Coordinates of C-alpha atoms in Angstrom, one line a residue:
M816 CA 290.5 117.7 144.9
G817 CA 291.8 114.4 145.0
A818 CA 295.5 115.7 145.8
A819 CA 293.6 118.5 149.1
L820 CA 291.8 115.4 150.0
L821 CA 294.9 113.4 150.8
V822 CA 296.4 116.7 151.8
L823 CA 293.5 117.0 154.7
G824 CA 292.6 113.7 155.2
S825 CA 296.2 112.5 156.3
R826 CA 295.8 112.8 159.6
L827 CA 293.3 110.7 159.3
L828 CA 292.8 108.3 157.0
P829 CA 294.4 104.9 157.8
R830 CA 296.8 103.6 154.9
S831 CA 294.3 102.0 153.5
A832 CA 292.1 104.3 153.0
V833 CA 294.6 106.3 151.4
D834 CA 295.9 103.8 149.1
V835 CA 292.0 103.7 148.1
L836 CA 291.3 107.4 147.7
A837 CA 294.2 107.9 145.7
G838 CA 293.4 105.0 142.9
G839 CA 289.5 105.7 143.5
F840 CA 290.4 109.4 142.2
A841 CA 292.6 108.1 139.6
A842 CA 290.0 106.2 138.0
L843 CA 287.2 108.3 138.4
T844 CA 289.5 110.8 135.9
A845 CA 290.4 108.4 134.0
A846 CA 286.6 107.6 133.4
D847 CA 285.3 110.8 133.3
L848 CA 287.9 111.7 130.1
A849 CA 287.5 108.4 129.1
W850 CA 283.3 110.1 128.0
L851 CA 285.2 113.2 126.8
W852 CA 287.1 111.3 124.2
V853 CA 283.8 109.6 123.5
R854 CA 281.7 113.3 123.5
V855 CA 284.3 114.7 121.7
G856 CA 283.7 112.3 118.7
D857 CA 280.2 112.5 118.3
T858 CA 280.2 116.4 117.8
P859 CA 280.8 117.8 113.7
H860 CA 283.7 119.1 113.5
G861 CA 285.2 116.9 116.7
R862 CA 286.0 119.5 119.0
A863 CA 284.3 120.5 122.7
I864 CA 284.7 124.3 123.1
S865 CA 284.2 125.3 126.4
W866 CA 284.6 129.0 127.9
A867 CA 285.5 128.9 131.5
G868 CA 283.5 130.8 134.0
G869 CA 281.6 131.6 131.1
W870 CA 284.1 134.3 130.1
T871 CA 283.6 134.6 126.3
L872 CA 284.3 136.4 123.1
R873 CA 283.4 139.7 122.4
H874 CA 283.7 141.5 119.2
G875 CA 286.6 139.0 118.1
Q876 CA 288.7 139.4 121.9
S877 CA 288.4 137.5 125.3
V878 CA 289.9 137.9 128.6
G879 CA 289.0 134.4 129.1
I880 CA 290.8 131.1 129.3
V881 CA 289.0 128.5 127.0
L882 CA 289.9 125.3 127.1
V883 CA 290.0 122.9 123.6
G884 CA 289.2 119.4 123.4
D885 CA 289.9 117.0 120.3
R886 CA 290.9 114.1 119.2
L887 CA 294.4 113.8 119.6
S888 CA 294.6 116.6 122.9
V889 CA 291.1 114.7 125.1
G890 CA 293.7 111.5 123.9
L891 CA 296.9 112.7 125.3
A892 CA 294.5 114.2 128.5
L893 CA 293.2 110.0 129.0
L894 CA 297.2 108.9 128.1
V895 CA 297.9 111.0 131.3
S896 CA 295.0 109.8 133.4
A897 CA 296.1 105.4 132.9
L898 CA 299.5 105.9 133.1
I899 CA 299.2 108.1 136.6
L900 CA 296.5 105.7 137.7
A901 CA 299.4 102.6 136.6
V902 CA 301.5 104.6 138.2
V903 CA 299.1 105.0 141.2
A904 CA 298.8 100.6 141.5
Y905 CA 302.3 100.2 140.9
S906 CA 303.7 101.5 143.5
W907 CA 300.8 100.3 146.3
R908 CA 303.0 98.6 148.3
Y909 CA 305.8 101.3 147.9
F910 CA 306.3 103.0 150.5
D911 CA 305.8 100.4 153.6
E912 CA 308.3 101.6 155.2
P913 CA 307.5 104.8 157.7
P914 CA 306.9 107.1 158.1
A915 CA 304.0 106.3 156.5
K916 CA 302.8 110.7 154.9
H917 CA 305.5 109.8 152.5
R918 CA 303.0 107.6 150.7
T919 CA 300.2 109.9 151.1
T920 CA 302.5 113.3 150.1
F921 CA 303.6 110.9 147.1
S922 CA 299.9 110.1 146.0
A923 CA 298.9 114.7 146.4
L924 CA 302.3 115.0 144.1
L925 CA 301.0 112.2 141.3
L926 CA 297.3 113.8 141.4
V927 CA 298.8 117.6 141.0
F928 CA 301.3 115.9 138.1
E929 CA 298.4 115.0 136.1
A930 CA 296.2 118.3 136.3
G931 CA 299.1 119.9 134.9
M932 CA 299.6 117.4 132.0
C933 CA 295.6 117.0 131.5
G934 CA 295.7 120.8 131.9
F935 CA 298.2 121.2 128.8
A936 CA 296.4 119.0 126.9
L937 CA 293.3 120.6 126.4
T938 CA 293.9 124.2 127.1
G939 CA 293.6 127.0 123.9
D940 CA 295.4 129.6 125.9
L941 CA 298.7 130.5 125.5
F942 CA 299.4 132.0 129.7
N943 CA 296.7 129.2 131.4
A944 CA 299.5 126.7 128.7
F945 CA 303.1 128.3 130.6
V946 CA 300.9 128.3 134.0
F947 CA 300.0 124.4 133.1
F948 CA 303.2 123.6 132.2
E949 CA 305.5 124.8 135.0
L950 CA 302.6 123.0 137.5
M951 CA 303.7 120.1 135.8
G952 CA 307.4 120.9 135.9
V953 CA 306.9 121.9 139.9
V954 CA 305.8 118.4 140.2
T955 CA 308.2 116.7 139.0
Y956 CA 311.5 119.2 140.3
A957 CA 309.3 117.3 143.7
L958 CA 308.8 113.9 142.7
T959 CA 312.8 113.3 140.8
G960 CA 313.9 114.7 144.2
Y961 CA 311.7 112.8 146.6
R962 CA 314.3 110.9 148.1
I963 CA 316.0 113.9 149.9
E964 CA 318.4 111.8 152.1
D965 CA 320.5 110.7 148.7
P966 CA 322.4 113.2 147.3
R967 CA 322.5 112.2 143.9
P968 CA 318.1 112.1 143.7
L969 CA 318.7 115.9 144.9
H970 CA 321.0 116.7 141.9
G971 CA 318.9 115.4 138.9
A972 CA 316.1 117.0 140.7
L973 CA 318.2 120.8 141.1
T974 CA 319.5 120.3 137.2
F975 CA 315.8 119.5 136.2
G976 CA 314.5 122.5 138.3
I977 CA 317.5 124.8 137.0
T978 CA 317.2 124.1 133.1
N979 CA 313.2 123.7 133.3
S980 CA 312.8 127.6 135.5
L981 CA 314.9 128.9 132.9
A982 CA 313.7 127.6 129.8
A983 CA 310.1 128.8 131.6
Y984 CA 311.5 132.3 132.0
A985 CA 312.4 132.3 128.2
S986 CA 308.4 130.8 127.6
L987 CA 307.2 133.2 129.3
L988 CA 309.4 136.2 127.7
G989 CA 308.5 134.9 124.2
I990 CA 304.1 135.4 125.4
G991 CA 304.7 138.7 126.7
L992 CA 306.2 140.4 123.3
L993 CA 303.1 138.5 121.6
Y994 CA 300.6 140.1 124.3
A995 CA 302.1 143.2 123.2
R996 CA 301.8 142.9 119.6
T997 CA 298.4 141.2 119.6
G998 CA 297.0 142.4 123.4
E999 CA 295.5 138.7 122.9
L1000 CA 296.8 135.4 124.6
G1001 CA 294.2 132.4 123.2
M1002 CA 296.4 130.9 120.7
A1003 CA 293.1 131.2 117.9
Q1004 CA 293.0 134.7 118.9
T1005 CA 296.7 135.3 118.9
G1006 CA 297.1 133.1 115.9
V1007 CA 294.6 135.5 114.3
A1008 CA 295.9 139.1 115.4
L1009 CA 298.8 138.1 113.4
A1010 CA 297.2 137.5 110.4
H1011 CA 297.8 142.1 110.9
H1012 CA 301.0 141.9 111.4
S1013 CA 304.0 141.0 108.6
G1014 CA 306.5 137.9 109.9
D1015 CA 310.1 139.7 111.6
A1016 CA 312.9 139.4 114.0
L1017 CA 309.9 139.5 116.4
T1018 CA 307.4 137.2 116.0
V1019 CA 310.3 135.0 115.0
T1020 CA 311.9 135.7 118.7
A1021 CA 308.6 135.2 120.1
F1022 CA 308.1 131.7 118.7
V1023 CA 311.6 130.3 119.4
L1024 CA 311.1 131.7 123.4
V1025 CA 307.6 130.2 123.4
I1026 CA 308.6 127.0 122.2
A1027 CA 311.8 126.9 124.8
S1028 CA 310.3 125.0 127.8
M1029 CA 308.6 122.7 125.7
L1030 CA 311.7 121.7 123.3
V1031 CA 313.4 121.8 127.2
K1032 CA 310.5 118.8 128.8
S1033 CA 310.7 116.7 125.7
A1034 CA 314.7 116.7 125.4
T1035 CA 314.9 117.3 122.5
V1036 CA 318.9 117.8 121.6
P1037 CA 321.2 119.9 122.5
F1038 CA 317.9 120.5 125.6
H1039 CA 318.1 117.3 126.4
F1040 CA 321.0 116.5 128.8
W1041 CA 319.3 117.0 132.2
L1042 CA 316.7 113.6 131.7
P1043 CA 319.4 111.2 131.4
D1044 CA 320.2 112.5 134.9
A1045 CA 316.7 112.8 136.2
H1046 CA 316.0 110.0 134.9
A1047 CA 318.8 107.6 137.1
V1048 CA 318.3 109.4 140.3
A1049 CA 313.7 109.7 140.4
P1050 CA 312.2 107.1 141.7
S1051 CA 310.9 104.4 139.0
P1052 CA 307.1 105.5 139.0
V1053 CA 307.9 108.4 138.6
C1054 CA 310.1 107.6 135.2
M1055 CA 307.4 106.1 134.3
L1056 CA 305.6 109.2 133.6
M1057 CA 307.9 111.4 132.9
S1058 CA 309.3 109.0 129.6
G1059 CA 305.9 107.3 129.2
V1060 CA 304.1 110.7 128.7
M1061 CA 305.4 114.0 130.0
V1062 CA 308.2 114.2 127.1
E1063 CA 305.0 113.9 124.9
L1064 CA 303.3 116.7 125.6
G1065 CA 306.7 118.9 125.1
V1066 CA 307.0 117.6 120.8
Y1067 CA 302.8 118.3 121.4
G1068 CA 303.4 121.8 122.5
V1069 CA 305.7 122.4 119.6
A1070 CA 303.0 121.0 117.2
R1071 CA 299.3 122.6 118.5
V1072 CA 301.2 126.3 119.3
Y1073 CA 302.4 126.4 115.6
R1074 CA 299.5 125.0 113.9
V1075 CA 297.0 127.8 116.3
V1076 CA 299.6 130.5 116.3
F1077 CA 302.6 130.4 114.0
G1078 CA 300.6 128.1 111.0
G1079 CA 299.0 131.2 109.5
P1080 CA 300.2 134.6 107.3
G1081 CA 302.1 137.3 110.2
G1082 CA 304.1 133.4 111.8
V1083 CA 306.6 131.5 110.2
P1084 CA 305.9 129.9 106.9
A1085 CA 305.7 126.5 107.1
S1086 CA 308.4 125.4 105.2
A1087 CA 310.9 127.8 107.9
F1088 CA 308.8 125.4 110.0
T1089 CA 309.1 121.8 108.4
H1090 CA 312.9 122.5 107.8
T1091 CA 313.8 123.2 110.9
M1092 CA 312.1 120.7 113.2
A1093 CA 312.6 118.0 111.0
A1094 CA 316.2 118.5 111.0
L1095 CA 315.8 118.5 114.5
G1096 CA 313.7 115.4 115.0
V1097 CA 316.5 113.4 112.9
L1098 CA 319.7 115.1 114.8
T1099 CA 317.8 113.7 118.2
A1100 CA 316.5 110.7 117.5
L1101 CA 320.2 109.3 115.9
T1102 CA 321.9 111.4 119.3
G1103 CA 319.2 109.3 121.4
A1104 CA 320.1 106.4 119.8
I1105 CA 323.7 106.0 119.7
M1106 CA 324.5 107.2 123.5
C1107 CA 321.3 104.6 124.0
W1108 CA 323.2 102.3 122.3
Q1109 CA 326.5 102.1 124.7
Q1110 CA 324.3 102.9 128.1
R1111 CA 324.7 99.9 130.8
H1112 CA 323.1 101.5 133.3
L1113 CA 319.4 100.8 132.4
K1114 CA 317.2 103.8 133.4
R1115 CA 320.4 105.6 131.5
L1116 CA 319.1 102.8 128.8
L1117 CA 315.8 103.9 128.8
A1118 CA 316.4 107.7 129.0
F1119 CA 318.6 108.6 125.7
S1120 CA 315.6 105.6 124.0
T1121 CA 313.5 108.6 125.0
I1122 CA 315.2 110.9 123.7
S1123 CA 315.6 109.1 120.8
H1124 CA 312.2 108.3 119.8
T1125 CA 311.6 112.0 120.5
G1126 CA 313.3 113.1 117.8
L1127 CA 311.1 109.9 115.5
W1128 CA 307.6 112.1 117.4
L1129 CA 308.7 115.6 116.6
L1130 CA 309.8 115.3 112.6
G1131 CA 306.7 113.6 112.5
L1132 CA 304.5 116.5 113.3
S1133 CA 306.8 118.9 111.5
L1134 CA 305.8 117.6 108.3
L1135 CA 302.2 119.5 109.1
D1136 CA 300.7 116.7 107.2
P1137 CA 298.0 114.3 108.7
S1138 CA 298.8 110.6 108.0
A1139 CA 302.6 111.6 109.8
T1140 CA 300.3 112.9 112.7
A1141 CA 298.2 109.8 112.7
G1142 CA 301.2 107.6 112.7
T1143 CA 303.0 109.5 115.1
A1144 CA 300.1 109.4 117.7
L1145 CA 299.5 105.8 117.1
Y1146 CA 303.2 105.4 118.0
V1147 CA 302.8 107.8 120.9
A1148 CA 299.8 105.9 123.1
G1149 CA 301.9 102.6 121.5
H1150 CA 305.3 103.6 123.3
A1151 CA 303.7 105.1 126.4
G1152 CA 302.6 101.4 127.5
V1153 CA 305.8 99.9 126.2
K1154 CA 308.3 102.2 127.8
A1155 CA 306.5 102.2 131.2
A1156 CA 306.4 98.9 131.4
L1157 CA 310.9 98.9 130.8
F1158 CA 310.9 101.4 133.8
G1159 CA 308.2 99.7 136.1
L1160 CA 310.7 96.2 135.1
A1161 CA 313.9 98.4 136.2
G1162 CA 312.4 99.5 139.3
V1163 CA 311.8 95.2 140.3
L1164 CA 315.3 94.7 139.5
L1165 CA 316.5 97.7 141.6
N1166 CA 314.2 96.2 144.0
A1167 CA 315.9 93.1 143.9
H1168 CA 319.5 93.5 143.3
G1169 CA 319.9 97.4 144.1
S1170 CA 321.8 98.4 140.9
V1171 CA 320.5 98.5 137.3
D1172 CA 324.0 98.1 135.5
E1173 CA 323.1 95.7 132.6
Y1174 CA 327.0 94.3 133.2
G1175 CA 326.7 94.3 137.5
L1176 CA 323.4 91.5 136.8
H1177 CA 324.7 89.9 134.2
G1178 CA 321.9 86.1 135.1
R1179 CA 320.7 86.7 138.0
G1180 CA 317.7 87.9 137.1
R1181 CA 316.9 84.0 135.5
D1182 CA 314.5 84.0 138.9
R1183 CA 312.4 86.3 136.9
P1184 CA 311.1 84.4 134.4
L1185 CA 308.2 86.2 134.0
A1186 CA 309.8 89.1 134.4
G1187 CA 312.7 88.7 131.5
A1188 CA 309.8 87.0 129.1
L1189 CA 308.8 91.6 129.5
F1190 CA 311.2 92.5 129.7
L1191 CA 312.6 91.4 125.7
T1192 CA 308.6 91.3 124.7
A1193 CA 309.0 95.1 125.3
G1194 CA 312.1 95.5 123.8
L1195 CA 310.8 94.0 120.0
A1196 CA 307.6 95.8 120.8
L1197 CA 310.2 99.9 121.1
A1198 CA 312.4 98.0 117.4
G1199 CA 308.8 98.3 116.3
L1200 CA 307.9 94.2 116.1
P1201 CA 303.7 94.4 114.2
P1202 CA 301.2 94.2 116.0
F1203 CA 302.4 96.9 118.6
G1204 CA 300.7 99.9 118.8
T1205 CA 304.8 101.4 117.6
G1206 CA 305.6 98.9 115.0
L1207 CA 302.3 100.3 113.2
G1208 CA 302.8 103.8 114.3
K1209 CA 306.4 104.2 112.9
A1210 CA 304.6 102.4 109.8
I1211 CA 302.5 104.6 108.8
A1212 CA 304.6 107.7 110.3
E1213 CA 308.0 106.2 108.2
H1214 CA 305.7 106.1 105.3
A1215 CA 304.6 109.9 105.2
A1216 CA 308.4 110.9 106.3
G1217 CA 309.9 108.9 103.6
E1218 CA 307.3 110.5 101.2
S1219 CA 308.9 113.7 102.0
S1220 CA 312.2 112.3 101.1
G1221 CA 312.8 108.5 100.7
W1222 CA 316.2 108.7 103.5
L1223 CA 314.0 109.9 106.5
T1224 CA 312.4 105.9 106.3
A1225 CA 316.1 104.8 106.3
V1226 CA 316.4 106.9 110.2
F1227 CA 313.0 105.6 111.5
V1228 CA 314.8 102.0 110.6
V1229 CA 317.7 102.7 112.2
V1230 CA 317.1 104.3 115.3
S1231 CA 314.2 101.4 115.8
A1232 CA 317.1 98.8 115.6
L1233 CA 319.1 100.8 118.4
T1234 CA 316.8 101.4 120.6
G1235 CA 314.7 98.3 120.7
G1236 CA 318.7 95.8 120.1
A1237 CA 320.4 97.8 123.1
V1238 CA 316.9 97.0 124.9
L1239 CA 317.2 93.1 123.8
R1240 CA 321.2 93.2 125.3
A1241 CA 320.4 94.1 128.4
G1242 CA 317.7 91.4 128.8
L1243 CA 319.2 88.6 127.4
R1244 CA 321.8 89.3 129.5
I1245 CA 320.3 90.2 132.8
F1246 CA 317.8 87.9 132.3
Y1247 CA 319.0 85.0 130.8
G1248 CA 323.2 85.3 131.1
A1249 CA 323.8 85.2 128.0
G1250 CA 326.9 85.4 126.8
P1251 CA 330.9 86.1 129.0
A1252 CA 330.8 88.5 131.0
P1253 CA 330.8 91.7 129.6
S1254 CA 333.8 94.1 130.2
P1255 CA 333.6 97.9 130.4
S1256 CA 334.8 99.9 127.6
I1257 CA 337.0 103.2 127.2
S1258 CA 333.9 104.8 127.0
D1259 CA 332.6 103.7 130.3
V1260 CA 331.9 106.1 133.1
E1261 CA 331.5 106.2 136.6
T1262 CA 326.9 106.2 136.0
S1263 CA 327.1 102.3 135.9
G1264 CA 324.4 101.6 138.2
D1265 CA 325.9 99.2 140.7
G1266 CA 325.1 100.0 144.1
E1267 CA 321.9 101.6 143.7
E1268 CA 319.5 102.2 147.1
P1269 CA 316.4 99.8 146.8
E1270 CA 312.9 101.6 146.2
V1271 CA 311.6 99.2 148.7
V1272 CA 313.9 99.5 151.5
D1273 CA 313.1 96.4 153.2
C1274 CA 314.8 94.0 152.7
E1275 CA 313.4 91.1 154.3
R1276 CA 310.3 91.0 152.2
T1277 CA 309.9 90.7 148.8
V1278 CA 309.1 93.1 145.9
P1279 CA 306.4 93.6 145.3
R1280 CA 304.1 91.2 142.7
V1281 CA 301.6 93.7 141.7
M1282 CA 305.2 95.3 139.8
T1283 CA 305.4 92.5 137.6
V1284 CA 301.8 92.6 136.9
V1285 CA 301.5 96.2 136.4
P1286 CA 304.5 96.6 133.3
A1287 CA 302.2 93.4 132.0
V1288 CA 299.1 95.4 131.7
L1289 CA 301.0 97.9 130.1
L1290 CA 302.5 96.4 127.3
A1291 CA 298.8 94.3 126.9
G1292 CA 297.9 98.3 126.2
G1293 CA 300.6 98.1 124.3
L1294 CA 299.2 95.5 121.9
A1295 CA 296.3 96.9 122.2
V1296 CA 296.5 99.5 119.9
G1297 CA 297.8 97.9 117.4
L1298 CA 295.2 95.3 117.5
W1299 CA 292.1 97.4 117.7
P1300 CA 291.0 99.8 114.7
G1301 CA 288.8 101.7 116.1
V1302 CA 291.6 103.2 118.0
G1303 CA 293.8 104.2 115.1
R1304 CA 290.2 105.7 113.3
A1305 CA 289.5 107.4 116.4
L1306 CA 293.4 108.9 115.9
A1307 CA 292.9 109.3 112.4
A1308 CA 290.6 111.7 112.5
G1309 CA 292.0 113.6 114.9
A1310 CA 295.1 114.0 112.8
R1311 CA 292.7 115.6 110.5
A1312 CA 291.2 118.0 113.3
F1313 CA 294.3 119.0 114.2
E1314 CA 295.8 120.2 111.4
D1315 CA 292.7 121.8 110.5
R1316 CA 293.7 125.6 111.7
A1317 CA 290.8 127.2 109.9
G1318 CA 288.5 125.0 111.8
Y1319 CA 290.2 125.6 115.2
L1320 CA 290.2 128.9 114.4
A1321 CA 286.4 128.7 113.8
D1322 CA 285.2 126.9 116.1
V1323 CA 286.9 129.0 119.0
E1324 CA 285.8 132.5 117.0
N1325 CA 281.7 130.4 117.2
L1326 CA 282.2 130.9 113.6
P1327 CA 281.0 128.3 110.2
V1328 CA 283.5 126.4 110.2
P1329 CA 284.3 125.2 106.8
G1330 CA 284.7 121.9 105.4
S1331 CA 288.1 121.1 106.4
A1332 CA 290.8 120.5 103.3
H1333 CA 292.3 117.1 104.3
P1334 CA 290.9 113.5 104.0
V1335 CA 291.0 110.8 107.2
P1336 CA 294.0 109.3 106.8
S1337 CA 294.2 105.6 106.8
T1338 CA 296.2 104.1 110.0
A1339 CA 295.9 100.4 108.5
W1340 CA 298.2 97.7 108.7
T1341 CA 300.2 98.1 104.8
T1342 CA 302.9 95.5 103.8
S1343 CA 305.5 97.9 103.6
G1344 CA 304.9 98.9 107.3
V1345 CA 305.2 95.1 107.5
L1346 CA 307.9 94.7 106.1
L1347 CA 309.9 97.8 107.7
G1348 CA 308.3 96.6 111.1
L1349 CA 309.7 93.3 110.4
L1350 CA 313.3 94.5 109.2
A1351 CA 314.4 97.0 112.2
T1352 CA 313.0 94.1 114.9
A1353 CA 315.7 91.7 112.8
T1354 CA 318.0 94.3 112.9
A1355 CA 317.7 94.7 116.8
F1356 CA 318.2 91.4 117.6
S1357 CA 320.9 90.7 115.5
L1358 CA 322.7 93.8 117.0
A1359 CA 321.8 92.8 120.8
A1360 CA 323.3 89.4 119.6
V1361 CA 326.2 90.2 118.1
A1362 CA 327.1 92.5 121.4
V1363 CA 326.2 89.2 123.0
W1364 CA 328.4 86.8 122.0
L1365 CA 330.9 88.3 119.8
P1366 CA 333.4 88.6 123.2
A1367 CA 332.9 84.6 123.2
H1368 CA 334.1 84.0 120.1
S1369 CA 338.2 84.1 119.4
G1370 CA 338.1 83.8 115.5
T1371 CA 340.1 86.6 113.2
W1372 CA 336.4 87.8 111.8
A1373 CA 336.7 88.8 115.6
R1374 CA 339.3 90.5 116.8
D1375 CA 338.2 92.6 113.5
L1376 CA 334.3 93.8 114.8
R1377 CA 335.8 94.4 118.3
T1378 CA 339.1 96.6 117.0
L1379 CA 336.8 98.8 115.0
A1380 CA 334.2 98.9 117.8
A1381 CA 336.9 99.5 119.9
A1382 CA 337.6 103.1 117.0
G1383 CA 334.6 103.6 117.5
D1384 CA 333.9 103.8 121.2
R1385 CA 336.9 106.1 121.0
R1386 CA 336.5 108.9 118.4
L1387 CA 333.1 108.5 118.2
I1388 CA 331.1 107.5 122.3
S1389 CA 333.2 109.1 123.9
P1390 CA 333.1 112.6 122.6
L1391 CA 329.8 112.2 122.4
R1392 CA 329.8 110.8 126.7
R1393 CA 331.5 114.1 127.4
L1394 CA 329.2 115.9 126.2
H1395 CA 326.8 114.7 128.8
S1396 CA 329.1 116.2 131.8
G1397 CA 326.7 116.1 134.7
L1398 CA 327.5 120.1 134.8
L1399 CA 324.8 122.3 135.5
G1400 CA 327.1 125.5 133.6
D1401 CA 327.8 122.8 130.5
Y1402 CA 323.7 122.5 129.5
L1403 CA 322.5 126.4 130.5
T1404 CA 325.4 127.0 127.5
W1405 CA 323.9 124.4 125.7
L1406 CA 320.1 125.5 126.5
T1407 CA 321.0 128.8 125.6
L1408 CA 323.6 128.5 121.9
G1409 CA 320.4 126.2 120.9
L1410 CA 317.7 128.8 121.1
A1411 CA 319.7 131.0 119.5
V1412 CA 320.9 129.0 116.0
L1413 CA 317.4 128.2 116.6
M1414 CA 316.8 131.7 116.1
A1415 CA 319.4 131.9 113.2
V1416 CA 318.0 129.4 111.6
V1417 CA 314.5 129.9 111.2
G1418 CA 314.8 133.8 111.1
G1419 CA 317.4 133.4 108.0
Q1420 CA 314.5 131.0 106.1
M1421 CA 311.1 134.2 106.5

């Protein structure tokens, strides 16, 4: 409704009225979802069910569309609405330059983007999920290439659009295979109908195809190549949404579709899902962390950090354990505020200096002490510093992963240290001029981040203050997630409902709901969680300090370390960097190969 009114009234309303209208609809949506969040917690089984148009089940079958809200799905929709509201405020002065219609179009697209993301989080219908997901994708394509006068955003938008469209066709084909076998499109009904069949090649093929678009949207390796290219050129407010909540919806979709549709008899065995997705999560986490550390383009650095954390979330949800799910939900909530704040601060640098190059900005951010303090704080939070929500979520998820396999705890610590350390390194250099001016390494290519076009093009006006205030509020939100026990308790109850497949099916089919087999997990801070968070944070700061100040030392040990780093750069980083070629054909080849390998791996465990 808000998007439609903005488009219809754009020729009649003054600029200030457009801003108020966009902000008002964003605030009303957030308030609506906050009320729903509270009401869902009051229901007997933690779910709210609504059939669109009253087309309910008849004799176990339906042509209707069902919406299902629990604390996790409503919580994700609420997170979407909160970030949309923050982005509307952040971009308040973005389009002061003529033509004024740019502001109206941008705001309308943001509200449609919100509709797609909220709809995907709440739907209980496979085809409807596809429609909402692709609505989200089409709007992201438009927002990524919003600056059509610059060929780089257009290239990034085309890469995003074509890669995600191919994955969407794969998902639609998978939904068609399921419909041919079961005659149903509702997730719950499809899951029930699959129980009358045996798991076979069609089941495996449908599963991999259905989750294809979700794996691509979540930027899971090897389906991730589009994300750093798109983030490098998309407007900063769009990056805040893509990394803050869009990729998280992809991971949520994989877990939801498996748990409801394929998690029972006739579907994919739990061991096959856990082993495959956990391996994919570890690969994604480590690849993203390594690539994040060696970036100098700030927006690409943050994009690879998102890819790395996507791997941790996929790993947590693959365990099919309420405690790991609760920790992952907290991790996502805390990360959304921290990562959106970092992209907002990168936008401040871009608009103040026309650059997001860590090397070229060395010492140029000294005149922005508040932005510098916020940037370093966000880096510490990204590393898992207690009491931020990222630290609490990481502690709970890594404990559950460690109980499954002890070495997985090390993955959480290493990934958090590398991604947080990369942000701290950039913050120390840019805002404090720490260490000597860095020199390019052997793996550096054209994506330096220098010579970018400012997003506020009027060079005679200062960067709007709201662009620093909004990141501060977002960071405060990430801190509140870790400090407010009520958030953890609510998400823990939601995690139990999320993992209760029998309860979900019974609620949708309006049958008596059996008691959950899982207790509500604890989301309180533990001594081990605090210590591991401090270890990851200390490691992150140590890595950043070594990277910043090592070049200034001339001792033998320093030369040996630099030689070792150069060898690693040449043998590991450069080959990995060459895989991220920027060529669309390469990315589509990896997409096709990845889906084929997934089918073979999952099929081999049936």
